[in-house]
PDB file of C-alpha atoms in Angstrom:
ATOM      1  CA  MET Z   1       0.000   0.000   0.000  1.00 89.00           C
ATOM      2  CA  ALA Z   2       2.920   2.338   0.663  1.00 91.00           C
ATOM      3  CA  GLN Z   3       3.891   2.040  -3.023  1.00 94.00           C
ATOM      4  CA  LEU Z   4       0.488   2.844  -4.508  1.00 96.00           C
ATOM      5  CA  PRO Z   5      -0.826   6.382  -5.069  1.00 95.00           C
ATOM      6  CA  GLU Z   6      -2.584   7.979  -2.129  1.00 95.00           C
ATOM      7  CA  PRO Z   7      -6.351   7.330  -2.092  1.00 94.00           C
ATOM      8  CA  PRO Z   8      -8.693  10.235  -2.876  1.00 94.00           C
ATOM      9  CA  THR Z   9      -9.450  12.566   0.004  1.00 94.00           C
ATOM     10  CA  GLY Z  10     -12.007  11.169   2.421  1.00 94.00           C
ATOM     11  CA  LYS Z  11     -11.714   7.540   1.284  1.00 95.00           C
ATOM     12  CA  GLN Z  12     -11.188   5.186   4.214  1.00 95.00           C
ATOM     13  CA  GLY Z  13     -11.193   1.460   4.873  1.00 96.00           C
ATOM     14  CA  TRP Z  14     -10.933  -1.296   2.300  1.00 97.00           C
ATOM     15  CA  PRO Z  15      -9.578  -0.910  -0.381  1.00 97.00           C
ATOM     16  CA  TRP Z  16      -8.351   2.618   0.358  1.00 97.00           C
ATOM     17  CA  THR Z  17      -6.417   2.567   3.627  1.00 97.00           C
ATOM     18  CA  ILE Z  18      -6.498  -1.176   4.374  1.00 97.00           C
ATOM     19  CA  GLN Z  19      -4.669  -3.979   2.580  1.00 97.00           C
ATOM     20  CA  THR Z  20      -4.394  -7.764   2.761  1.00 97.00           C
ATOM     21  CA  ASN Z  21      -1.504  -8.585   5.071  1.00 96.00           C
ATOM     22  CA  PRO Z  22       1.374  -9.871   2.857  1.00 95.00           C
ATOM     23  CA  SER Z  23       2.434 -12.252   5.632  1.00 95.00           C
ATOM     24  CA  LEU Z  24      -0.602 -14.429   4.780  1.00 95.00           C
ATOM     25  CA  TYR Z  25       1.374 -15.761   1.826  1.00 95.00           C
ATOM     26  CA  ALA Z  26       4.584 -16.478   3.758  1.00 93.00           C
ATOM     27  CA  GLY Z  27       3.699 -20.097   4.482  1.00 85.00           C
ATOM     28  CA  LYS Z  28       4.037 -21.141   0.828  1.00 83.00           C
ATOM     29  CA  THR Z  29       6.890 -20.290  -1.540  1.00 83.00           C
ATOM     30  CA  SER Z  30       4.979 -20.870  -4.785  1.00 91.00           C
ATOM     31  CA  TRP Z  31       1.493 -19.559  -5.510  1.00 96.00           C
ATOM     32  CA  PRO Z  32      -0.369 -20.251  -8.787  1.00 97.00           C
ATOM     33  CA  LYS Z  33      -0.732 -17.300 -11.117  1.00 98.00           C
ATOM     34  CA  ILE Z  34      -4.177 -15.680 -11.060  1.00 98.00           C
ATOM     35  CA  THR Z  35      -5.254 -13.587 -14.041  1.00 98.00           C
ATOM     36  CA  ILE Z  36      -7.930 -10.962 -13.446  1.00 98.00           C
ATOM     37  CA  VAL Z  37      -9.575  -9.184 -16.399  1.00 98.00           C
ATOM     38  CA  THR Z  38     -11.525  -5.948 -15.992  1.00 98.00           C
ATOM     39  CA  PRO Z  39     -13.615  -4.662 -18.920  1.00 97.00           C
ATOM     40  CA  SER Z  40     -14.460  -0.985 -18.545  1.00 97.00           C
ATOM     41  CA  PHE Z  41     -16.169   1.908 -20.285  1.00 96.00           C
ATOM     42  CA  ASN Z  42     -16.877   5.299 -18.703  1.00 95.00           C
ATOM     43  CA  GLN Z  43     -16.780   3.932 -15.149  1.00 95.00           C
ATOM     44  CA  GLY Z  44     -14.283   6.428 -13.758  1.00 94.00           C
ATOM     45  CA  GLU Z  45     -16.484   6.913 -10.695  1.00 95.00           C
ATOM     46  CA  PHE Z  46     -15.782   3.331  -9.586  1.00 96.00           C
ATOM     47  CA  LEU Z  47     -12.685   2.202 -11.516  1.00 97.00           C
ATOM     48  CA  GLU Z  48     -10.090   3.199  -8.923  1.00 98.00           C
ATOM     49  CA  GLN Z  49     -11.913   1.219  -6.228  1.00 98.00           C
ATOM     50  CA  THR Z  50     -11.895  -1.837  -8.491  1.00 98.00           C
ATOM     51  CA  ILE Z  51      -8.181  -1.515  -9.248  1.00 98.00           C
ATOM     52  CA  ARG Z  52      -7.167  -1.058  -5.626  1.00 98.00           C
ATOM     53  CA  SER Z  53      -9.269  -4.050  -4.553  1.00 98.00           C
ATOM     54  CA  VAL Z  54      -7.232  -6.182  -6.939  1.00 98.00           C
ATOM     55  CA  LEU Z  55      -3.780  -4.757  -6.197  1.00 98.00           C
ATOM     56  CA  LEU Z  56      -4.203  -4.555  -2.426  1.00 98.00           C
ATOM     57  CA  GLN Z  57      -4.839  -8.290  -2.249  1.00 98.00           C
ATOM     58  CA  ASN Z  58      -1.013  -8.308  -2.283  1.00 97.00           C
ATOM     59  CA  TYR Z  59      -1.214 -11.609  -4.130  1.00 98.00           C
ATOM     60  CA  PRO Z  60       2.354 -12.672  -5.007  1.00 96.00           C
ATOM     61  CA  ASN Z  61       1.617 -14.068  -8.489  1.00 97.00           C
ATOM     62  CA  LEU Z  62      -0.933 -11.739 -10.073  1.00 98.00           C
ATOM     63  CA  GLU Z  63      -1.599 -10.830 -13.692  1.00 98.00           C
ATOM     64  CA  TYR Z  64      -4.024  -7.919 -14.002  1.00 98.00           C
ATOM     65  CA  ILE Z  65      -5.406  -6.900 -17.407  1.00 98.00           C
ATOM     66  CA  ILE Z  66      -7.747  -3.935 -17.952  1.00 98.00           C
ATOM     67  CA  MET Z  67      -9.513  -3.435 -21.285  1.00 98.00           C
ATOM     68  CA  ASP Z  68     -11.103   0.010 -21.524  1.00 97.00           C
ATOM     69  CA  GLY Z  69     -13.333   0.723 -24.504  1.00 96.00           C
ATOM     70  CA  GLY Z  70     -12.059   4.256 -25.110  1.00 96.00           C
ATOM     71  CA  SER Z  71     -13.734   6.036 -22.191  1.00 96.00           C
ATOM     72  CA  ALA Z  72     -14.461   9.754 -22.423  1.00 96.00           C
ATOM     73  CA  ASP Z  73     -14.388  10.325 -18.638  1.00 95.00           C
ATOM     74  CA  ASN Z  74     -11.422  10.233 -16.250  1.00 96.00           C
ATOM     75  CA  SER Z  75     -10.785   6.499 -16.689  1.00 97.00           C
ATOM     76  CA  THR Z  76      -7.603   6.957 -18.716  1.00 97.00           C
ATOM     77  CA  GLU Z  77      -6.095   9.205 -16.038  1.00 97.00           C
ATOM     78  CA  ILE Z  78      -6.808   6.543 -13.412  1.00 97.00           C
ATOM     79  CA  LEU Z  79      -5.285   3.823 -15.601  1.00 98.00           C
ATOM     80  CA  LYS Z  80      -2.126   5.871 -16.132  1.00 97.00           C
ATOM     81  CA  LYS Z  81      -1.959   6.538 -12.397  1.00 97.00           C
ATOM     82  CA  TYR Z  82      -1.868   2.807 -11.613  1.00 98.00           C
ATOM     83  CA  SER Z  83      -0.104   1.614 -14.783  1.00 97.00           C
ATOM     84  CA  PRO Z  84       3.142   0.527 -13.010  1.00 97.00           C
ATOM     85  CA  TRP Z  85       1.157  -2.140 -11.155  1.00 98.00           C
ATOM     86  CA  ILE Z  86      -1.085  -3.278 -14.036  1.00 98.00           C
ATOM     87  CA  SER Z  87       0.200  -6.083 -16.282  1.00 98.00           C
ATOM     88  CA  TYR Z  88      -1.496  -4.676 -19.390  1.00 98.00           C
ATOM     89  CA  TRP Z  89      -4.098  -2.047 -20.153  1.00 98.00           C
ATOM     90  CA  GLN Z  90      -5.461  -0.297 -23.198  1.00 97.00           C
ATOM     91  CA  SER Z  91      -8.074   2.359 -23.850  1.00 97.00           C
ATOM     92  CA  GLU Z  92      -9.469   2.158 -27.349  1.00 96.00           C
ATOM     93  CA  LYS Z  93     -12.745   1.383 -29.066  1.00 95.00           C
ATOM     94  CA  ASP Z  94     -13.709  -2.275 -28.914  1.00 94.00           C
ATOM     95  CA  GLY Z  95     -16.734  -4.442 -29.644  1.00 93.00           C
ATOM     96  CA  GLY Z  96     -18.338  -3.953 -26.245  1.00 92.00           C
ATOM     97  CA  GLN Z  97     -18.063  -5.686 -22.879  1.00 94.00           C
ATOM     98  CA  SER Z  98     -18.001  -9.258 -24.166  1.00 95.00           C
ATOM     99  CA  ASN Z  99     -15.351  -8.445 -26.753  1.00 96.00           C
ATOM    100  CA  ALA Z 100     -13.244  -6.662 -24.116  1.00 97.00           C
ATOM    101  CA  ILE Z 101     -13.412  -9.712 -21.823  1.00 97.00           C
ATOM    102  CA  ASN Z 102     -12.361 -12.056 -24.614  1.00 97.00           C
ATOM    103  CA  LEU Z 103      -9.529  -9.759 -25.671  1.00 97.00           C
ATOM    104  CA  GLY Z 104      -8.314  -9.628 -22.069  1.00 97.00           C
ATOM    105  CA  PHE Z 105      -8.319 -13.387 -21.562  1.00 98.00           C
ATOM    106  CA  SER Z 106      -6.612 -13.903 -24.928  1.00 97.00           C
ATOM    107  CA  LEU Z 107      -3.578 -12.279 -23.263  1.00 97.00           C
ATOM    108  CA  SER Z 108      -3.814 -14.361 -20.105  1.00 97.00           C
ATOM    109  CA  SER Z 109      -0.986 -16.565 -18.866  1.00 97.00           C
ATOM    110  CA  GLY Z 110      -2.554 -17.386 -15.497  1.00 97.00           C
ATOM    111  CA  GLU Z 111      -3.437 -20.806 -14.133  1.00 98.00           C
ATOM    112  CA  TYR Z 112      -6.707 -19.441 -12.743  1.00 98.00           C
ATOM    113  CA  HIS Z 113      -9.053 -16.783 -14.100  1.00 98.00           C
ATOM    114  CA  GLY Z 114     -11.451 -14.216 -12.727  1.00 98.00           C
ATOM    115  CA  TRP Z 115     -13.236 -11.258 -14.268  1.00 97.00           C
ATOM    116  CA  ILE Z 116     -14.523  -8.247 -12.411  1.00 98.00           C
ATOM    117  CA  ASN Z 117     -16.348  -5.303 -13.955  1.00 97.00           C
ATOM    118  CA  SER Z 118     -15.140  -1.785 -13.291  1.00 96.00           C
ATOM    119  CA  ASP Z 119     -18.055  -0.882 -11.016  1.00 95.00           C
ATOM    120  CA  ASP Z 120     -17.543  -3.899  -8.713  1.00 97.00           C
ATOM    121  CA  TYR Z 121     -14.737  -4.723  -6.303  1.00 98.00           C
ATOM    122  CA  TYR Z 122     -13.225  -7.641  -4.395  1.00 98.00           C
ATOM    123  CA  LEU Z 123     -13.286  -7.921  -0.631  1.00 98.00           C
ATOM    124  CA  GLU Z 124     -10.189  -8.230   1.534  1.00 98.00           C
ATOM    125  CA  ASN Z 125      -8.142 -11.492   1.520  1.00 98.00           C
ATOM    126  CA  VAL Z 126     -10.188 -12.978  -1.346  1.00 98.00           C
ATOM    127  CA  PHE Z 127      -7.293 -14.122  -3.550  1.00 98.00           C
ATOM    128  CA  PHE Z 128      -5.697 -15.860  -0.558  1.00 97.00           C
ATOM    129  CA  LYS Z 129      -8.935 -17.741   0.124  1.00 98.00           C
ATOM    130  CA  VAL Z 130      -9.605 -18.579  -3.520  1.00 98.00           C
ATOM    131  CA  ALA Z 131      -6.066 -19.737  -4.313  1.00 97.00           C
ATOM    132  CA  GLY Z 132      -6.008 -21.794  -1.118  1.00 96.00           C
ATOM    133  CA  THR Z 133      -9.285 -23.452  -2.109  1.00 97.00           C
ATOM    134  CA  PHE Z 134      -7.991 -24.342  -5.575  1.00 98.00           C
ATOM    135  CA  ILE Z 135      -4.797 -25.767  -4.088  1.00 96.00           C
ATOM    136  CA  SER Z 136      -6.442 -27.796  -1.324  1.00 95.00           C
ATOM    137  CA  SER Z 137      -9.431 -29.114  -3.276  1.00 96.00           C
ATOM    138  CA  GLY Z 138      -8.092 -29.475  -6.816  1.00 96.00           C
ATOM    139  CA  VAL Z 139     -11.413 -28.277  -8.283  1.00 98.00           C
ATOM    140  CA  ASP Z 140     -11.905 -26.432 -11.589  1.00 98.00           C
ATOM    141  CA  PHE Z 141     -14.302 -23.760 -10.357  1.00 98.00           C
ATOM    142  CA  VAL Z 142     -14.500 -21.775  -7.105  1.00 98.00           C
ATOM    143  CA  TYR Z 143     -17.386 -19.450  -6.258  1.00 98.00           C
ATOM    144  CA  GLY Z 144     -18.832 -17.591  -3.311  1.00 98.00           C
ATOM    145  CA  TYR Z 145     -21.452 -15.219  -1.988  1.00 98.00           C
ATOM    146  CA  GLY Z 146     -21.595 -11.512  -2.814  1.00 97.00           C
ATOM    147  CA  LEU Z 147     -22.728  -8.148  -1.496  1.00 97.00           C
ATOM    148  CA  ASP Z 148     -24.863  -5.560  -3.304  1.00 96.00           C
ATOM    149  CA  HIS Z 149     -24.159  -1.943  -2.366  1.00 95.00           C
ATOM    150  CA  VAL Z 150     -27.017   0.349  -3.359  1.00 94.00           C
ATOM    151  CA  ILE Z 151     -25.309   3.664  -4.079  1.00 91.00           C
ATOM    152  CA  ALA Z 152     -28.432   5.818  -3.731  1.00 91.00           C
ATOM    153  CA  THR Z 153     -29.287   4.626  -0.211  1.00 94.00           C
ATOM    154  CA  GLY Z 154     -26.040   3.157   1.115  1.00 91.00           C
ATOM    155  CA  GLU Z 155     -27.849  -0.118   1.824  1.00 95.00           C
ATOM    156  CA  VAL Z 156     -25.805  -3.330   1.637  1.00 95.00           C
ATOM    157  CA  LYS Z 157     -27.486  -6.657   0.908  1.00 95.00           C
ATOM    158  CA  GLU Z 158     -25.877 -10.097   1.009  1.00 96.00           C
ATOM    159  CA  THR Z 159     -26.556 -12.602  -1.770  1.00 95.00           C
ATOM    160  CA  LYS Z 160     -26.201 -16.195  -0.606  1.00 94.00           C
ATOM    161  CA  ILE Z 161     -26.407 -19.008  -3.115  1.00 93.00           C
ATOM    162  CA  LEU Z 162     -26.936 -22.748  -3.011  1.00 94.00           C
ATOM    163  CA  PRO Z 163     -24.331 -25.225  -4.254  1.00 93.00           C
ATOM    164  CA  PHE Z 164     -24.204 -25.026  -8.050  1.00 93.00           C
ATOM    165  CA  ILE Z 165     -25.477 -28.459  -9.152  1.00 93.00           C
ATOM    166  CA  ASP Z 166     -25.640 -29.480 -12.830  1.00 92.00           C
ATOM    167  CA  TYR Z 167     -29.367 -30.265 -12.739  1.00 92.00           C
ATOM    168  CA  PHE Z 168     -30.139 -26.737 -11.513  1.00 92.00           C
ATOM    169  CA  ILE Z 169     -27.565 -24.975 -13.672  1.00 91.00           C
ATOM    170  CA  LYS Z 170     -30.280 -23.234 -15.704  1.00 91.00           C
ATOM    171  CA  ILE Z 171     -31.413 -21.340 -12.584  1.00 91.00           C
ATOM    172  CA  PRO Z 172     -29.547 -17.991 -12.527  1.00 90.00           C
ATOM    173  CA  GLY Z 173     -27.748 -17.598  -9.242  1.00 89.00           C
ATOM    174  CA  LEU Z 174     -23.983 -17.291  -9.430  1.00 95.00           C
ATOM    175  CA  VAL Z 175     -22.490 -13.976  -8.297  1.00 96.00           C
ATOM    176  CA  GLN Z 176     -20.349 -13.099 -11.320  1.00 96.00           C
ATOM    177  CA  PRO Z 177     -17.444 -11.251  -9.620  1.00 97.00           C
ATOM    178  CA  SER Z 178     -17.307 -13.990  -6.963  1.00 98.00           C
ATOM    179  CA  THR Z 179     -16.421 -16.692  -9.509  1.00 98.00           C
ATOM    180  CA  PHE Z 180     -12.986 -18.057 -10.432  1.00 98.00           C
ATOM    181  CA  TRP Z 181     -12.021 -20.935 -12.725  1.00 98.00           C
ATOM    182  CA  SER Z 182      -9.110 -22.935 -14.038  1.00 98.00           C
ATOM    183  CA  ALA Z 183      -7.579 -21.784 -17.317  1.00 98.00           C
ATOM    184  CA  ALA Z 184      -7.866 -25.428 -18.415  1.00 97.00           C
ATOM    185  CA  ILE Z 185     -11.664 -25.115 -18.677  1.00 97.00           C
ATOM    186  CA  HIS Z 186     -11.799 -21.510 -19.931  1.00 97.00           C
ATOM    187  CA  GLU Z 187     -14.163 -20.701 -22.794  1.00 97.00           C
ATOM    188  CA  PRO Z 188     -14.748 -17.343 -24.522  1.00 97.00           C
ATOM    189  CA  VAL Z 189     -17.771 -15.213 -23.732  1.00 96.00           C
ATOM    190  CA  TRP Z 190     -20.500 -15.190 -26.394  1.00 95.00           C
ATOM    191  CA  GLU Z 191     -19.971 -11.758 -27.920  1.00 94.00           C
ATOM    192  CA  GLU Z 192     -23.486 -11.404 -29.376  1.00 92.00           C
ATOM    193  CA  LEU Z 193     -24.940 -11.162 -25.876  1.00 92.00           C
ATOM    194  CA  HIS Z 194     -25.313  -7.806 -24.174  1.00 89.00           C
ATOM    195  CA  CYS Z 195     -26.523  -8.558 -20.635  1.00 90.00           C
ATOM    196  CA  SER Z 196     -26.602 -12.304 -19.892  1.00 92.00           C
ATOM    197  CA  LEU Z 197     -23.035 -13.044 -20.973  1.00 94.00           C
ATOM    198  CA  ASP Z 198     -21.989 -14.422 -17.582  1.00 95.00           C
ATOM    199  CA  TYR Z 199     -25.094 -16.612 -17.214  1.00 94.00           C
ATOM    200  CA  GLU Z 200     -24.610 -18.138 -20.666  1.00 95.00           C
ATOM    201  CA  LEU Z 201     -20.915 -18.676 -19.984  1.00 96.00           C
ATOM    202  CA  TRP Z 202     -21.699 -20.709 -16.847  1.00 95.00           C
ATOM    203  CA  LEU Z 203     -24.001 -22.967 -18.883  1.00 94.00           C
ATOM    204  CA  ARG Z 204     -21.004 -23.989 -20.994  1.00 94.00           C
ATOM    205  CA  LEU Z 205     -18.055 -23.561 -18.658  1.00 95.00           C
ATOM    206  CA  VAL Z 206     -19.213 -25.039 -15.351  1.00 95.00           C
ATOM    207  CA  LYS Z 207     -21.310 -28.057 -16.294  1.00 92.00           C
ATOM    208  CA  GLY Z 208     -19.503 -31.325 -15.695  1.00 93.00           C
ATOM    209  CA  HIS Z 209     -16.556 -29.740 -13.912  1.00 96.00           C
ATOM    210  CA  SER Z 210     -15.641 -29.979 -10.227  1.00 97.00           C
ATOM    211  CA  ARG Z 211     -16.441 -26.955  -8.087  1.00 97.00           C
ATOM    212  CA  LYS Z 212     -16.251 -25.608  -4.537  1.00 97.00           C
ATOM    213  CA  LEU Z 213     -18.445 -23.058  -2.768  1.00 97.00           C
ATOM    214  CA  ILE Z 214     -16.873 -20.589  -0.340  1.00 97.00           C
ATOM    215  CA  LYS Z 215     -19.726 -19.713   2.018  1.00 96.00           C
ATOM    216  CA  GLU Z 216     -18.883 -16.046   2.485  1.00 97.00           C
ATOM    217  CA  PRO Z 217     -18.979 -12.868   0.366  1.00 98.00           C
ATOM    218  CA  LEU Z 218     -16.048 -12.464  -2.021  1.00 98.00           C
ATOM    219  CA  SER Z 219     -17.085  -9.312  -3.868  1.00 98.00           C
ATOM    220  CA  VAL Z 220     -19.256  -6.198  -3.831  1.00 98.00           C
ATOM    221  CA  ALA Z 221     -21.443  -5.050  -6.719  1.00 96.00           C
ATOM    222  CA  ASN Z 222     -22.169  -1.325  -6.767  1.00 95.00           C
ATOM    223  CA  ILE Z 223     -25.835  -0.940  -7.710  1.00 92.00           C
ATOM    224  CA  HIS Z 224     -26.406   2.352  -9.512  1.00 80.00           C
ATOM    225  CA  GLU Z 225     -28.787   3.726 -12.109  1.00 77.00           C
ATOM    226  CA  ASP Z 226     -26.427   3.077 -15.035  1.00 69.00           C
ATOM    227  CA  ALA Z 227     -25.817  -0.583 -14.142  1.00 67.00           C
ATOM    228  CA  LYS Z 228     -27.296  -3.048 -16.643  1.00 61.00           C
ATOM    229  CA  SER Z 229     -29.021  -5.029 -13.890  1.00 59.00           C
ATOM    230  CA  SER Z 230     -30.921  -1.993 -12.598  1.00 58.00           C
ATOM    231  CA  ASP Z 231     -31.470   0.132 -15.708  1.00 66.00           C
ATOM    232  CA  PRO Z 232     -35.104  -0.269 -16.901  1.00 66.00           C
ATOM    233  CA  LYS Z 233     -34.038   0.779 -20.405  1.00 70.00           C
ATOM    234  CA  MET Z 234     -32.108  -2.492 -20.657  1.00 74.00           C
ATOM    235  CA  LYS Z 235     -35.226  -4.678 -20.374  1.00 84.00           C
ATOM    236  CA  ALA Z 236     -35.381  -5.248 -24.141  1.00 89.00           C
ATOM    237  CA  LYS Z 237     -31.700  -6.255 -24.226  1.00 88.00           C
ATOM    238  CA  TRP Z 238     -32.242  -8.818 -21.449  1.00 88.00           C
ATOM    239  CA  GLU Z 239     -35.166 -10.297 -23.402  1.00 91.00           C
ATOM    240  CA  GLU Z 240     -33.103 -10.329 -26.609  1.00 92.00           C
ATOM    241  CA  ASP Z 241     -30.358 -12.282 -24.840  1.00 91.00           C
ATOM    242  CA  HIS Z 242     -32.931 -14.712 -23.460  1.00 90.00           C
ATOM    243  CA  GLN Z 243     -34.217 -15.457 -26.978  1.00 91.00           C
ATOM    244  CA  LYS Z 244     -30.693 -16.039 -28.292  1.00 93.00           C
ATOM    245  CA  ILE Z 245     -29.624 -18.322 -25.432  1.00 92.00           C
ATOM    246  CA  TRP Z 246     -32.645 -20.614 -25.660  1.00 90.00           C
ATOM    247  CA  ALA Z 247     -32.882 -20.671 -29.456  1.00 92.00           C
ATOM    248  CA  ALA Z 248     -32.848 -24.081 -31.153  1.00 90.00           C
ATOM    249  CA  ASP Z 249     -29.331 -23.496 -32.525  1.00 89.00           C
ATOM    250  CA  ALA Z 250     -28.003 -22.445 -29.095  1.00 90.00           C
ATOM    251  CA  HIS Z 251     -28.959 -24.130 -25.800  1.00 90.00           C
ATOM    252  CA  GLY Z 252     -32.415 -25.110 -27.024  1.00 88.00           C
ATOM    253  CA  THR Z 253     -35.746 -25.141 -25.235  1.00 82.00           C
ATOM    254  CA  ALA Z 254     -35.621 -26.024 -21.529  1.00 78.00           C
ATOM    255  CA  TYR Z 255     -38.425 -28.606 -21.539  1.00 79.00           C
ATOM    256  CA  GLU Z 256     -38.143 -29.397 -17.822  1.00 85.00           C
ATOM    257  CA  TRP Z 257     -38.098 -25.751 -16.807  1.00 87.00           C
ATOM    258  CA  LYS Z 258     -41.181 -25.869 -14.531  1.00 90.00           C
ATOM    259  CA  ARG Z 259     -39.932 -29.005 -12.781  1.00 92.00           C
ATOM    260  CA  ILE Z 260     -36.451 -27.528 -12.304  1.00 92.00           C
ATOM    261  CA  VAL Z 261     -37.893 -24.337 -10.804  1.00 91.00           C
ATOM    262  CA  PHE Z 262     -40.243 -26.308  -8.525  1.00 93.00           C
ATOM    263  CA  LEU Z 263     -37.513 -28.616  -7.234  1.00 94.00           C
ATOM    264  CA  ASN Z 264     -35.168 -25.695  -6.740  1.00 93.00           C
ATOM    265  CA  ARG Z 265     -37.741 -23.962  -4.504  1.00 93.00           C
ATOM    266  CA  ILE Z 266     -37.969 -27.116  -2.392  1.00 95.00           C
ATOM    267  CA  ARG Z 267     -34.176 -27.270  -2.248  1.00 94.00           C
ATOM    268  CA  GLN Z 268     -34.023 -23.647  -1.055  1.00 92.00           C
ATOM    269  CA  LYS Z 269     -36.533 -24.335   1.723  1.00 94.00           C
ATOM    270  CA  ILE Z 270     -34.616 -27.421   2.883  1.00 95.00           C
ATOM    271  CA  TYR Z 271     -31.333 -25.508   3.005  1.00 92.00           C
ATOM    272  CA  LYS Z 272     -32.926 -22.658   4.963  1.00 90.00           C
ATOM    273  CA  CYS Z 273     -34.649 -25.023   7.414  1.00 92.00           C
ATOM    274  CA  LEU Z 274     -31.345 -26.804   8.050  1.00 91.00           C
ATOM    275  CA  HIS Z 275     -29.535 -23.433   8.343  1.00 87.00           C
ATOM    276  CA  LEU Z 276     -27.207 -24.394   5.498  1.00 85.00           C
ATOM    277  CA  ILE Z 277     -27.662 -20.988   3.882  1.00 82.00           C
TER     278      ILE Z 277
END
């Protein structure tokens, strides 16, 4: 933290004036390389928080790639400010978020992957926990809970999820910035999608592979009026993605959809009754 630029005036706590203690990594001499990709476009309000949450993990074998789509705000200034600690960054017009993600991972040399958007951020000690889980369990996919921070009200909500089982994989639930996977199973994001790119990726990437749930929040999503998930103007784009994903030449019709939803509701009630979630 002493090497990074000073945080903006008034910013306190993680990831501004707090860092992951480097001594956490002292017990092991070799840590697997983790590649993090951040796609960004005109998110200067949040970008610095995202960057610091990655760098202040103090992870000893990190590759950090930021693909900015040619922002017109202060994003470039922030990227230049932190450029000595970023493995690669560029700011030029691209084909949108999905294209930026694919471009970023095409440069990856890491053993494990994660992607975090430029209006989200990781929580403290996350890379230590995730890398430790990969090492100890030998799984292909690690995922956890998440927090939603509503900018307008300051409210913070926790999103807990059930174990991600193949039969229920069609039920949206994974917290995108709280997911990490082995480079051995990596697949590109479907670039025709605008909103549901992560959901569709999980349908292809996770099914049939071993996975491990970390039952605690790993990331924070900043909920604001320009976010795709909360912008009512994006409703048509969400529906367009839905039609593409379940088209006959894509994933096809989910014939057991009602049964899957019904059984998943029962599963949720069982987990809650047994205090497993």
